[in-house]
Amino acid sequence: MGTRWHPIEYAFWASTLLPFLLFPNHLVLASQIAITALFALSLDLILGYAGIVSLGHAAFFGLGAYTAGIISKYGYGEPLIGLLVGPAVAGLAGYASSFIIARFRHLTLIMITMGLGFLLLEAANSAEWLTGGSDGLQGIRIGPILGRLRFDLWGYTAYAYSLTVLFLVFLVARRLINSPFGLALTGIRENPMRMPAIGAPSRSHIRTIYTISAIVAGIAGTVLAQTTSTVSLGVLDFQRSAEVVIILVLGGAGRLYGGLVGAIIFMVARDQFSGIAPQYWYFWIGALLVTVVMLLPNGILGGLAALTASWRGKAS
Amino acid sequence: MSIAALSTQGLDKRFGSLVVASDINLVIPHGVRYALIGPNGAGKTTLINLITGMLRPDAGKILLGDADITAFKPDARVKRGLVRTFQINALFPHLNALEAVTLAVCERRGVAGEWWKPLRAHADAVEEAYGILASLMLAADCYRLTRELAYGQQRLLEIALALATRPKVLLLDEPAAGVPREESAELFAAIAGLSQDITVLFIEHDMDLVFRFASRIIVMVGGRILVEGTPQEIAGDARVREVYLGGDAP
Ligand SMILES: Nc1ncnc2c1ncn2[C@@H]1O[C@H](COP(=O)(O)OP(=O)(O)OP(=O)(O)O)[C@@H](O)[C@H]1O
Ligand SMILES: [Mg+2]
């Protein structure tokens, strides 16, 4: 139940500033990593803590992205306004669908989330007047943050902005999982059958966390739209939903940092491979996924935790 | 006239053609220790599932005190004080014992939905959970993961979770199932030591324990209540001897 910060956590967050000094040419990538990490964090809240599997989480990411992009066309290009409206729309959609989500588990849930994702993708595809369809959204005009900080070509502002948003959301998520509610979510993951027998309204808990998770996914989508000034159907793609699951499982679900570590490894690896042999990218990600899942059922962070535990055991 | 703690009226349940509960009428007064006995497959667990709302009856009513709770969801029944344990452990494997019981305490207090406050802010809930574990001899192992606890301790944790909800009526489904004989007497002593304000109905196959700890006994066979009475009456009942005690059951 510890809520105190571990020294490694300080080190981790301090090191997120390194790209400014060491890789100033890769700040655009760093910003993408922070956004992906945020998206993975949103999935961790439902999958890692409450055991709710989703293969359609891009729906909320995409809603945030499209909303932020669309309102910017109509004069609301101030990023902080987008950061309110985009996630709010995603959260509303999350709340509405949570009534269905809370009733199902396992394979049914995977099918429902995936199905809802497809519905939204097709809707965005056919609503060309609003989304630009397969051509992508045209005419996005993102202004400077607070009217001062303009998004530059090198990604300084983008990374600073993405990282700040990631860190703030992380603080909230960290608080949430160390709360009584966080404990209740773990209870749902560990034994959903027992929860009603201790008087727990599991479905209402699930509706709450699903809505929160949708808001966080919406924040990630919003930030992507704002930092890149582009929104295409890719934000709603099934591939995005699937990749975020892979990223979270690689890093380790239910550990808060798992999605963050997974995002770093996945995005850096993809960036490296796209330089060498992009056509083999999925081969290597497949190999990595199979290896990690077989050898480290709790992901990379789970493996590290087990390693330090056994190392400590030997030392004492 | 005092109202019964728990009563049922004409409960029926069938699974396809199998009748598992037929015209079950129970009246359980406050503060008693009831035993529910009967051969394997008699429908004892099913009856608890019906009473606690984990199964819907085909017909009949369930009353807690004078309130009709037949349409209530399981968690709403728990909130009203009708609580059960499980014949097969239904625990939280990767929570430690203290976390699991704290969770149940937080749910009872209605603070489990608070996601903006740290658990630390509810130190009294943690203390209460610790007290419950201590009363069941689990204090020393309260930081161990549930799945690492000895089987007998897990059975105690089943009861601790139920107690954390502050039950008025507690239904224990074979609390000592799978526990060695020496330990099961200890476990029942803990149950006997519960507050007299809690009405207890327990299922148990060991007749020694039943006769030692029950003030009244219900005998169920084939989804029906065969007879109900004091331990003396049950011991002397010819039908019970025939279908249950006289058979190849223990
Ligand atoms: N969900 C179900 N679907 C179909 N049949 C069921 C179901 N649950 C129980 N049964 C059947 O109903 C009958 C009563 O089962 P129940 O578990 O209530 O018996 P029991 O008296 O608790 O037995 P035991 O002493 O072995 O625990 C059994 O024949 C069982 O196979
Ligand atoms: Mg049974």
XYZ file of C-alpha atoms and ligand atoms in Angstrom, chain B residues 15 18 20 38-47 55 87 173-174 203 205, ligand 1:
50
model
C -31.964 -26.576 -13.545
C -33.429 -31.251 -12.097
C -32.757 -28.326 -6.770
C -27.897 -33.103 3.825
C -26.130 -35.493 1.454
C -23.997 -34.286 -1.466
C -26.105 -32.706 -4.158
C -29.039 -32.084 -1.807
C -29.170 -28.435 -2.873
C -27.604 -26.768 0.177
C -25.226 -24.501 -1.754
C -27.995 -23.767 -4.233
C -30.208 -22.606 -1.366
C -29.263 -17.331 -8.407
C -17.556 -23.686 -0.091
C -20.987 -22.801 3.197
C -18.867 -25.601 4.651
C -23.468 -26.051 6.165
C -20.939 -32.569 6.883
N -25.422 -24.046 -12.116
C -25.900 -25.310 -12.107
N -26.414 -25.852 -13.223
C -26.906 -27.106 -13.224
N -26.932 -27.907 -12.155
C -26.434 -27.422 -11.002
C -25.888 -26.095 -10.911
N -25.461 -25.895 -9.648
C -25.739 -27.028 -8.983
N -26.310 -27.944 -9.777
C -26.777 -29.258 -9.385
O -27.743 -29.063 -8.364
C -27.631 -30.055 -7.375
C -27.466 -29.410 -6.017
O -26.158 -28.858 -5.961
P -25.614 -28.115 -4.681
O -24.268 -27.599 -5.020
O -26.611 -27.143 -4.202
O -25.506 -29.327 -3.655
P -24.929 -29.313 -2.173
O -26.028 -29.781 -1.286
O -24.300 -28.030 -1.844
O -23.841 -30.465 -2.279
P -22.400 -30.595 -1.584
O -22.640 -31.147 -0.215
O -21.687 -31.571 -2.444
O -21.774 -29.253 -1.587
C -26.485 -30.950 -7.774
O -27.017 -32.079 -8.435
C -25.701 -30.110 -8.753
O -25.060 -30.910 -9.701
